[in-house]
Coordinates of C-alpha atoms in Angstrom, one line a residue:
X1 CA 0.3 0.1 0.5
X2 CA 1.3 3.1 -0.8
X3 CA 2.2 5.9 2.0
X4 CA -0.4 8.4 1.2
X5 CA -2.8 5.5 1.6
X6 CA -2.4 5.6 5.6
X7 CA -4.2 8.7 5.7
X8 CA -6.6 9.0 2.7
X9 CA -10.2 10.0 2.3
X10 CA -11.6 9.1 -0.4
X11 CA -14.0 11.9 -2.3
X12 CA -17.8 11.7 -2.7
X13 CA -18.9 11.5 -6.0
X14 CA -19.8 14.6 -6.5
X15 CA -16.6 15.8 -5.0
X16 CA -14.7 18.7 -7.6
X17 CA -10.6 18.2 -6.5
X18 CA -9.8 21.7 -5.2
X19 CA -7.2 22.3 -7.5
X20 CA -5.0 25.3 -6.6
X21 CA -4.0 23.8 -3.6
X22 CA -2.4 21.1 -4.4
X23 CA 1.5 20.1 -4.2
X24 CA 4.5 22.3 -2.7
X25 CA 4.5 26.2 -2.5
X26 CA 6.8 28.7 -2.5
X27 CA 6.3 31.0 0.7
X28 CA 6.9 34.6 -0.7
X29 CA 6.7 37.6 1.8
X30 CA 3.2 39.0 2.7
X31 CA 1.0 41.2 4.3
X32 CA -1.6 40.1 6.7
X33 CA -5.1 41.6 4.0
X34 CA -6.5 44.0 6.3
X35 CA -10.0 43.8 6.2
X36 CA -12.7 41.7 8.6
X37 CA -13.8 38.3 8.0
X38 CA -10.7 38.2 5.4
X39 CA -12.1 36.1 2.5
X40 CA -8.5 33.7 2.4
X41 CA -10.3 30.9 0.0
X42 CA -8.1 29.9 -2.9
X43 CA -8.6 32.3 -6.0
X44 CA -10.2 29.9 -7.4
X45 CA -14.3 28.7 -9.2
X46 CA -13.5 25.2 -7.9
X47 CA -12.9 26.3 -4.4
X48 CA -15.3 23.2 -2.8
X49 CA -14.3 20.1 -2.8
X50 CA -18.0 18.7 -2.6
X51 CA -18.5 17.2 1.1
X52 CA -22.0 16.9 2.1
X53 CA -21.0 19.2 5.7
X54 CA -23.4 22.4 6.3
X55 CA -22.3 25.7 4.6
X56 CA -22.6 27.4 7.9
X57 CA -19.3 25.3 9.3
X58 CA -17.2 27.9 11.2
X59 CA -13.9 27.3 10.4
X60 CA -10.6 28.8 12.6
X61 CA -10.5 32.6 13.2
X62 CA -8.6 35.1 15.1
X63 CA -8.2 38.7 15.7
X64 CA -6.2 41.2 14.5
X65 CA -5.9 44.4 14.8
X66 CA -8.0 45.6 11.8
X67 CA -10.9 42.7 12.8
X68 CA -11.5 39.4 12.7
X69 CA -9.4 37.1 10.6
X70 CA -10.7 33.6 9.1
X71 CA -10.8 30.9 7.6
X72 CA -12.9 30.0 5.0
X73 CA -15.3 26.8 4.2
X74 CA -15.7 25.3 1.0
X75 CA -18.1 22.6 1.6
X76 CA -16.0 19.8 3.5
X77 CA -13.0 21.3 4.3
X78 CA -11.4 25.0 5.9
X79 CA -9.1 26.6 3.8
X80 CA -6.4 29.4 5.2
X81 CA -4.3 31.5 2.5
X82 CA -1.8 33.2 2.9
X83 CA -3.9 36.1 4.0
X84 CA -4.7 33.9 7.6
X85 CA -1.7 32.8 7.9
X86 CA 2.7 33.2 6.3
X87 CA 6.0 33.3 7.5
X88 CA 5.2 37.4 8.1
X89 CA 2.2 36.8 9.7
X90 CA 2.2 36.4 13.9
X91 CA -1.1 35.3 15.8
X92 CA -1.4 37.1 18.7
X93 CA -4.5 36.0 19.6
X94 CA -5.9 32.9 21.1
X95 CA -6.9 30.6 18.5
X96 CA -9.0 27.2 18.4
X97 CA -9.0 24.7 15.6
X98 CA -12.3 22.7 16.2
X99 CA -13.1 18.8 15.1
X100 CA -14.7 19.8 11.4
X101 CA -17.7 16.7 10.6
X102 CA -17.2 14.2 7.9
X103 CA -13.5 13.7 7.8
X104 CA -13.0 17.6 6.8
X105 CA -9.4 19.3 7.0
X106 CA -7.7 22.5 7.8
X107 CA -6.0 23.1 4.8
X108 CA -3.0 25.5 5.1
X109 CA -1.0 26.8 2.3
X110 CA 2.1 28.4 4.5
X111 CA 3.4 28.1 8.4
X112 CA 1.3 29.2 11.2
X113 CA 3.0 30.9 12.9
X114 CA 1.7 31.7 16.6
X115 CA 3.0 34.4 19.4
X116 CA 5.9 37.6 18.9
X117 CA 8.8 36.4 17.9
X118 CA 12.2 38.9 18.8
X119 CA 15.4 38.7 20.0
X120 CA 15.3 40.9 23.5
X121 CA 18.6 42.4 22.7
X122 CA 17.1 44.1 20.3
X123 CA 14.4 45.9 22.7
X124 CA 11.5 43.1 22.2
X125 CA 10.2 41.9 25.6
X126 CA 9.1 38.3 25.7
X127 CA 5.5 38.5 26.7
X128 CA 4.5 37.1 30.0
X129 CA 1.0 35.4 28.8
X130 CA 1.0 34.8 24.5
X131 CA -1.6 33.1 22.9
X132 CA -2.3 30.2 23.0
X133 CA -3.2 27.2 19.7
X134 CA -6.1 25.6 20.9
X135 CA -6.5 22.2 18.7
X136 CA -9.4 20.3 19.8
X137 CA -9.8 16.3 19.8
X138 CA -10.2 14.7 16.4
X139 CA -9.0 17.9 14.3
X140 CA -6.7 17.4 11.2
X141 CA -4.4 19.9 10.5
X142 CA -2.9 19.2 6.8
X143 CA 0.2 21.6 5.4
X144 CA 1.0 21.8 1.5
X145 CA 4.7 23.5 2.1
X146 CA 8.3 22.0 3.3
X147 CA 8.7 25.0 4.5
X148 CA 4.6 25.6 6.5
X149 CA 5.3 25.1 10.0
X150 CA 3.8 25.5 13.8
X151 CA 6.3 28.0 15.7
X152 CA 4.8 28.3 18.8
X153 CA 7.0 31.5 20.3
X154 CA 8.4 32.4 23.9
X155 CA 5.3 33.5 26.3
X156 CA 2.9 30.8 23.7
X157 CA 1.7 28.0 24.5
X158 CA 0.4 25.0 22.1
X159 CA -3.0 23.2 23.6
X160 CA -3.5 20.6 21.8
X161 CA -5.1 17.9 23.5
X162 CA -6.6 14.6 21.3
X163 CA -7.9 12.1 23.1
X164 CA -8.1 7.8 22.5
X165 CA -11.4 7.6 21.0
X166 CA -10.4 11.5 19.3
X167 CA -6.7 11.8 18.2
X168 CA -5.2 15.2 16.4
X169 CA -3.2 14.5 13.1
X170 CA -0.7 17.2 11.7
X171 CA 0.2 15.5 8.5
X172 CA 1.2 15.9 4.9
X173 CA -1.8 17.9 2.7
X174 CA -1.0 15.1 0.1
X175 CA -2.6 12.3 1.9
X176 CA -5.5 13.4 0.8
X177 CA -6.4 13.2 -2.7
X178 CA -8.9 15.6 -3.1
X179 CA -5.4 17.8 -2.3
X180 CA -3.0 15.8 -4.5
X181 CA -3.2 17.3 -7.6
X182 CA 0.0 15.7 -8.6
X183 CA -0.7 12.4 -7.3
X184 CA 2.8 12.3 -5.4
X185 CA 1.2 10.7 -2.2
X186 CA 2.7 12.1 1.3
X187 CA 6.2 11.1 2.0
X188 CA 8.8 12.5 4.6
X189 CA 9.5 16.0 4.3
X190 CA 6.0 17.4 2.8
X191 CA 6.0 19.7 6.0
X192 CA 7.7 21.7 8.2
X193 CA 6.4 20.4 11.7
X194 CA 6.1 21.9 14.9
X195 CA 8.7 24.6 16.6
X196 CA 8.1 25.5 20.4
X197 CA 10.6 27.5 21.8
X198 CA 10.3 27.9 25.1
X199 CA 12.2 30.1 27.9
X200 CA 14.2 27.2 29.7
X201 CA 18.1 26.5 29.9
X202 CA 19.8 26.2 27.0
X203 CA 24.0 25.7 27.5
X204 CA 24.3 27.6 24.0
X205 CA 24.1 31.0 26.1
X206 CA 26.2 31.8 29.1
X207 CA 25.8 32.8 32.6
X208 CA 25.7 36.0 31.5
X209 CA 23.6 36.5 29.2
X210 CA 20.7 34.6 31.6
X211 CA 20.9 36.7 34.3
X212 CA 21.1 39.4 32.3
X213 CA 17.1 38.4 30.0
X214 CA 19.4 37.9 26.4
X215 CA 19.4 34.9 26.3
X216 CA 18.6 34.3 22.5
X217 CA 19.9 31.5 20.4
X218 CA 18.7 30.9 16.9
X219 CA 16.5 27.9 16.1
X220 CA 17.3 25.4 13.0
X221 CA 15.7 25.6 9.8
X222 CA 13.5 28.4 10.1
X223 CA 14.9 31.3 12.5
X224 CA 13.4 32.0 15.6
X225 CA 14.6 32.6 19.6
X226 CA 14.4 30.3 22.2
X227 CA 15.7 30.3 25.7
X228 CA 15.8 31.4 28.9
X229 CA 16.6 31.2 32.6
X230 CA 13.6 29.1 33.8
X231 CA 13.5 25.6 33.5
X232 CA 9.6 25.1 35.1
X233 CA 9.0 27.1 32.3
X234 CA 5.3 25.8 30.3
X235 CA 4.8 25.7 26.5
X236 CA 1.4 23.8 27.2
X237 CA 1.1 20.4 26.2
X238 CA 0.4 17.5 23.2
X239 CA -1.2 14.6 23.8
X240 CA -2.9 12.1 22.0
X241 CA -1.6 13.9 18.4
X242 CA -0.1 12.5 15.2
X243 CA 2.6 14.2 13.0
X244 CA 3.1 12.6 10.4
X245 CA 5.9 13.5 7.1
X246 CA 6.8 16.5 8.6
X247 CA 10.2 17.8 8.3
X248 CA 12.3 19.0 6.2
X249 CA 16.3 20.8 5.6
X250 CA 19.2 21.2 5.0
X251 CA 17.5 24.4 4.8
X252 CA 19.8 28.2 4.8
X253 CA 22.7 26.9 7.8
X254 CA 23.4 23.7 5.3
X255 CA 23.5 20.3 6.8
X256 CA 22.7 20.0 10.0
X257 CA 20.1 23.1 9.6
X258 CA 16.8 21.1 9.5
X259 CA 13.3 21.2 10.6
X260 CA 11.8 18.3 12.7
X261 CA 9.0 16.7 12.9
X262 CA 9.3 17.8 16.8
X263 CA 11.2 20.5 18.0
X264 CA 11.3 21.1 21.5
X265 CA 14.0 24.4 22.2
X266 CA 14.5 24.8 25.7
X267 CA 11.1 23.6 27.0
X268 CA 10.4 23.6 30.0
X269 CA 9.4 20.7 32.9
X270 CA 5.8 22.2 32.8
X271 CA 5.0 21.3 29.5
X272 CA 3.6 17.8 29.2
X273 CA 4.1 15.7 25.5
X274 CA 2.5 12.3 25.7
X275 CA 0.7 9.9 23.4
X276 CA 2.3 11.0 20.5
X277 CA 3.1 9.0 16.4
X278 CA 6.0 10.6 14.6
X279 CA 5.9 8.7 11.7
X280 CA 8.2 9.0 9.0
X281 CA 10.0 12.4 9.4
X282 CA 13.1 13.8 6.9
X283 CA 15.0 14.6 10.1
X284 CA 14.8 13.7 13.9
X285 CA 11.8 12.2 15.4
X286 CA 11.9 14.9 18.6
X287 CA 14.4 16.8 19.1
X288 CA 15.4 19.0 22.7
X289 CA 17.4 22.1 23.0
X290 CA 18.5 22.3 26.8
X291 CA 15.1 22.5 28.9
X292 CA 14.1 20.0 31.2
X293 CA 11.1 18.5 29.2
X294 CA 9.3 15.5 30.2
X295 CA 7.9 13.1 27.6
X296 CA 5.8 9.9 28.0
X297 CA 4.1 6.9 25.6
X298 CA 5.5 8.1 22.3
X299 CA 6.4 5.9 19.4
X300 CA 8.4 7.4 16.4
X301 CA 8.7 4.9 13.3
X302 CA 10.7 5.2 9.8
X303 CA 12.2 8.4 10.6
X304 CA 14.9 9.4 9.0
X305 CA 17.4 10.9 11.3
X306 CA 17.2 10.7 14.8
X307 CA 14.5 9.3 16.5
X308 CA 14.9 11.4 19.9
X309 CA 17.7 13.1 19.7
X310 CA 19.3 15.1 22.8
X311 CA 21.5 18.1 23.5
X312 CA 22.5 21.6 24.5
X313 CA 22.3 20.1 28.3
X314 CA 18.2 19.0 28.3
X315 CA 17.9 17.6 31.7
X316 CA 14.0 16.0 31.1
X317 CA 13.2 12.6 31.9
X318 CA 11.2 10.1 29.6
X319 CA 9.1 6.8 30.0
X320 CA 7.5 4.1 27.7
X321 CA 9.5 5.0 24.3
X322 CA 9.2 3.0 21.4
X323 CA 11.1 3.3 18.1
X324 CA 11.3 1.6 14.6
X325 CA 13.5 2.0 11.9
X326 CA 12.2 0.1 8.7
X327 CA 11.5 1.0 5.4
X328 CA 9.2 2.3 2.8
X329 CA 8.1 2.9 -0.4
X330 CA 8.2 5.8 -2.3
X331 CA 5.2 6.7 -4.9
X332 CA 7.3 5.8 -7.6
X333 CA 7.8 2.2 -6.2
X334 CA 11.2 3.0 -4.5
X335 CA 11.9 1.2 -1.3
X336 CA 14.1 3.2 0.9
X337 CA 15.5 2.5 4.3
X338 CA 14.8 4.6 7.4
X339 CA 16.3 5.4 10.6
X340 CA 19.8 6.7 12.0
X341 CA 19.7 6.7 15.3
X342 CA 17.0 5.3 17.9
X343 CA 19.1 7.8 20.4
X344 CA 21.3 10.5 19.6
X345 CA 22.9 11.2 22.8
X346 CA 24.5 14.8 23.0
X347 CA 25.3 16.1 26.2
X348 CA 27.2 19.9 25.7
X349 CA 26.2 22.0 22.2
X350 CA 27.5 25.6 24.3
X351 CA 29.7 24.7 27.6
X352 CA 28.6 24.2 30.6
X353 CA 28.2 26.1 33.4
X354 CA 27.1 25.7 37.2
X355 CA 23.7 26.8 35.8
X356 CA 23.2 23.9 33.5
X357 CA 25.5 20.6 33.0
X358 CA 26.2 18.2 29.9
X359 CA 22.6 16.9 28.7
X360 CA 21.4 14.4 31.7
X361 CA 17.9 12.9 31.5
X362 CA 16.7 9.3 32.9
X363 CA 14.9 7.2 30.9
X364 CA 12.7 4.5 31.5
X365 CA 11.1 1.2 30.0
X366 CA 12.2 2.0 26.1
X367 CA 12.3 -0.4 22.8
X368 CA 14.6 0.1 20.2
X369 CA 14.2 -2.5 17.1
X370 CA 16.4 -1.4 14.4
X371 CA 17.3 -3.1 10.5
X372 CA 20.6 -3.6 9.2
X373 CA 20.6 -0.9 6.9
X374 CA 21.7 2.7 6.1
X375 CA 19.1 5.4 5.7
X376 CA 18.0 7.2 2.8
X377 CA 18.6 10.7 4.6
X378 CA 22.9 10.1 4.3
X379 CA 23.5 6.8 4.4
X380 CA 24.7 6.1 8.2
X381 CA 23.0 3.2 9.5
X382 CA 20.1 1.9 11.9
X383 CA 21.7 1.8 15.6
X384 CA 20.1 1.8 18.7
X385 CA 22.0 5.1 20.6
X386 CA 24.6 7.0 19.8
X387 CA 26.3 8.6 22.7
X388 CA 28.6 12.1 21.8
X389 CA 29.6 15.0 23.4
X390 CA 30.0 14.2 27.6
X391 CA 26.1 13.5 27.7
X392 CA 25.2 11.8 31.2
X393 CA 22.2 9.5 31.9
X394 CA 20.6 6.8 33.8
X395 CA 18.7 4.5 31.6
X396 CA 16.1 1.7 33.5
X397 CA 14.4 -1.3 31.3
X398 CA 15.9 -0.5 27.9
X399 CA 15.5 -3.5 25.1
X400 CA 17.6 -3.6 21.9
X401 CA 16.9 -5.6 19.3
X402 CA 18.8 -5.9 16.1
X403 CA 18.7 -8.9 14.0
X404 CA 21.1 -10.1 11.3
X405 CA 22.6 -7.1 10.9
X406 CA 26.3 -7.7 8.6
X407 CA 26.5 -3.9 8.1
X408 CA 25.9 -2.2 11.8
X409 CA 26.1 -2.6 14.9
X410 CA 23.7 -1.6 18.0
X411 CA 25.7 1.2 20.3
X412 CA 28.3 3.8 19.2
X413 CA 30.2 5.9 21.8
X414 CA 32.7 8.5 20.1
X415 CA 35.3 10.4 21.2
X416 CA 33.1 12.9 22.7
X417 CA 31.2 10.3 24.1
X418 CA 33.7 8.6 26.5
X419 CA 34.4 11.7 28.0
X420 CA 31.3 11.4 30.5
X421 CA 30.7 7.0 29.8
X422 CA 31.6 6.7 32.9
X423 CA 28.5 9.2 34.2
X424 CA 26.3 6.8 31.1
X425 CA 24.1 3.9 32.8
X426 CA 21.9 1.6 31.8
X427 CA 19.8 0.1 34.9
X428 CA 18.1 -3.7 34.5
X429 CA 18.5 -3.5 30.3
X430 CA 19.0 -6.1 27.9
X431 CA 20.7 -6.1 24.4
X432 CA 20.2 -8.5 21.7
X433 CA 21.8 -7.8 18.5
X434 CA 24.3 -9.6 16.1
X435 CA 26.7 -6.7 16.6
X436 CA 26.8 -4.8 19.9
X437 CA 29.1 -1.4 19.2
X438 CA 30.5 0.1 16.7
X439 CA 34.6 0.4 16.6
X440 CA 35.9 -1.2 19.2
X441 CA 34.9 -3.4 21.9
X442 CA 37.0 -1.3 24.4
X443 CA 37.4 2.3 25.8
X444 CA 39.6 3.9 24.1
X445 CA 40.1 7.1 26.3
X446 CA 38.1 8.7 29.1
X447 CA 37.7 7.5 32.8
X448 CA 37.0 3.5 31.3
X449 CA 39.8 3.5 29.2
X450 CA 40.4 -0.2 29.1
X451 CA 37.6 -1.6 29.7
X452 CA 35.8 -3.2 27.6
X453 CA 31.9 -1.8 26.5
X454 CA 30.3 -4.8 27.2
X455 CA 31.5 -4.7 31.0
X456 CA 30.4 -0.6 31.3
X457 CA 26.7 -2.0 29.7
X458 CA 26.2 -4.9 32.0
X459 CA 26.7 -2.7 34.8
X460 CA 27.8 -5.5 37.2
X461 CA 25.1 -7.9 36.5
X462 CA 22.3 -5.3 35.9
X463 CA 21.8 -5.4 32.3
X464 CA 22.7 -8.2 30.3
X465 CA 23.9 -8.8 26.4
X466 CA 22.5 -11.4 24.3
X467 CA 22.3 -13.0 21.1
X468 CA 20.2 -11.4 18.2
X469 CA 18.5 -15.1 17.6
X470 CA 16.6 -15.0 21.6
X471 CA 12.9 -14.7 21.8
X472 CA 13.1 -11.5 23.5
X473 CA 9.8 -9.7 21.8
X474 CA 6.4 -11.5 22.0
X475 CA 4.8 -12.4 18.5
X476 CA 3.1 -9.4 17.5
X477 CA 7.2 -8.1 17.0
X478 CA 6.5 -4.6 19.2
X479 CA 6.3 -5.8 22.6
X480 CA 8.6 -7.6 25.2
X481 CA 7.9 -11.6 25.8
X482 CA 7.6 -11.1 29.6
X483 CA 7.7 -15.6 29.7
X484 CA 11.0 -15.4 27.7
X485 CA 13.8 -18.2 28.7
X486 CA 16.7 -16.3 27.1
X487 CA 16.9 -13.1 29.6
X488 CA 17.9 -14.1 32.8
X489 CA 16.8 -10.3 34.6
X490 CA 14.7 -8.8 36.1
X491 CA 13.1 -5.3 35.5
X492 CA 13.9 -2.0 38.0
X493 CA 10.3 -1.1 39.3
X494 CA 11.3 2.1 39.5
X495 CA 10.7 3.0 43.0
X496 CA 13.2 4.4 43.0
X497 CA 12.5 7.5 40.7
X498 CA 10.2 10.5 40.8
X499 CA 7.1 9.0 41.3
X500 CA 5.2 12.0 40.8
X501 CA 6.4 10.9 36.7
X502 CA 7.5 7.4 36.9
X503 CA 4.8 4.5 37.0
X504 CA 5.7 1.5 38.3
X505 CA 6.7 -1.6 35.9
X506 CA 7.7 -5.3 35.8
X507 CA 9.0 -5.6 32.8
X508 CA 11.9 -4.3 30.4
X509 CA 11.5 -2.5 27.3
X510 CA 8.3 0.0 26.4
X511 CA 5.6 -2.8 25.9
X512 CA 4.2 -5.4 27.7
X513 CA 2.8 -8.9 25.8
X514 CA 0.5 -9.0 29.1
X515 CA -1.4 -5.1 29.0
X516 CA -3.2 -5.6 25.6
X517 CA -6.2 -4.0 27.0
X518 CA -4.7 -0.6 27.8
X519 CA -4.6 2.3 26.2
X520 CA -0.5 2.4 25.7
X521 CA -0.2 -1.6 24.3
X522 CA -3.4 -0.5 21.5
X523 CA -1.8 2.9 20.9
X524 CA 1.3 1.1 19.9
X525 CA 0.1 -1.4 18.1
X526 CA -2.2 0.7 16.1
X527 CA 1.0 3.0 14.8
X528 CA 3.0 0.5 14.1
X529 CA 0.7 -1.4 11.9
X530 CA 0.1 2.1 10.8
X531 CA 3.6 2.3 9.4
X532 CA 3.9 -1.2 8.1
X533 CA 1.0 -0.8 5.0
X534 CA 3.7 2.0 3.3

């Protein structure tokens, strides 16, 4: 099945294609239309997609200096062109996107920027109470351009909280036949993803800049500013949501200056990210630049680069994280490999200081299923972990799987990663891989120089290394086989960790095969089945 089929909604027989909405578009500077109730529909007589909805459905609107600006309902979908949202329009009042009946979609030509962005060294003041973007359960937001992002500025918030029955969807317009005039289907880099800029602590600023409120780090991909001195800051929450076909790059800065599916720039612990499925992104699934945001119940499938990328002194926590690398079939039938690192773990991006040290998260209940392929993005191998730049971490109940590999290994520790490798602790974890460590099996330098990486991972018998032919996964391929006779260690019940965040468990890995009725089990099952359809 083609990737676009994962989200496609078939047209009814009387539908008329919204021809002007197909394909990617160039974003050019625009000035907000100053009229009230702005008609931002596509300038085309065929601007209806022929749905059965009532003509009086209220599309999203917001208040501007000139009055109310509102999307246009075409009979099935809400259309928002560049007089409603673009890279030159910052929405400074609250805005809400509701579920549209009959599988209607909120369609965007360009970027959706929430809140004012600016550099505090140039006289800009970060609003204490900026606008909130609210996305209600069941709503679908679709974007037409690789430059089209959702950007939440410092002081603003996103409240995109779906439910188990009605998750929210952020996706490509090409996932819907009626918008895919070129017939290309949806694929990675179709739109830019979500960027959230917080007031948290990042090592990309100095202590003096934080103290003077002049911390202004330029975000990757499309420039906006983040950073501050409050790791408890809240940028809102995203729960029960799918983020598909997002990310793009490289941008102006060249290689590495990319857009991720979800970028958390110095986002504080007052924010929540839970029950997300990130699928087929161009760059990373979730990338953290400092801050202390927490993540829970996250699935990342078939993302080209890293599923999770930690950097710049991130001090957060995570539990129940499932990663699966695989292949996708493009519209022309080409099959490509997806996935570099399950976890790209970087400690320092700027410089550590008394106010911020290297990234040092606590992570629990992780499953990473890798392949032996090289990612289509950069020809780098599929790995479970890459430790770099003085990273620190405490990792509990992780399960690493790689079968039949001749090209790749599960864990890479770079020379910079070796510098504080003694501060990376695997606890009650299992590695069942064809090949365990890249480069060498012994640390070359740092505090563990001369020690084998196997003894480091096993951590005095707390964790164990198996071969790739053991039965650590259940028949469904994602849940832990809790009855496996091959595993001789027990899970850590996490009673020693912060009980306000970490849930007590009795299994290793992200999902238990004894947990089939839980919301988490069903969320992973649905995500894995959807990814298998490409």
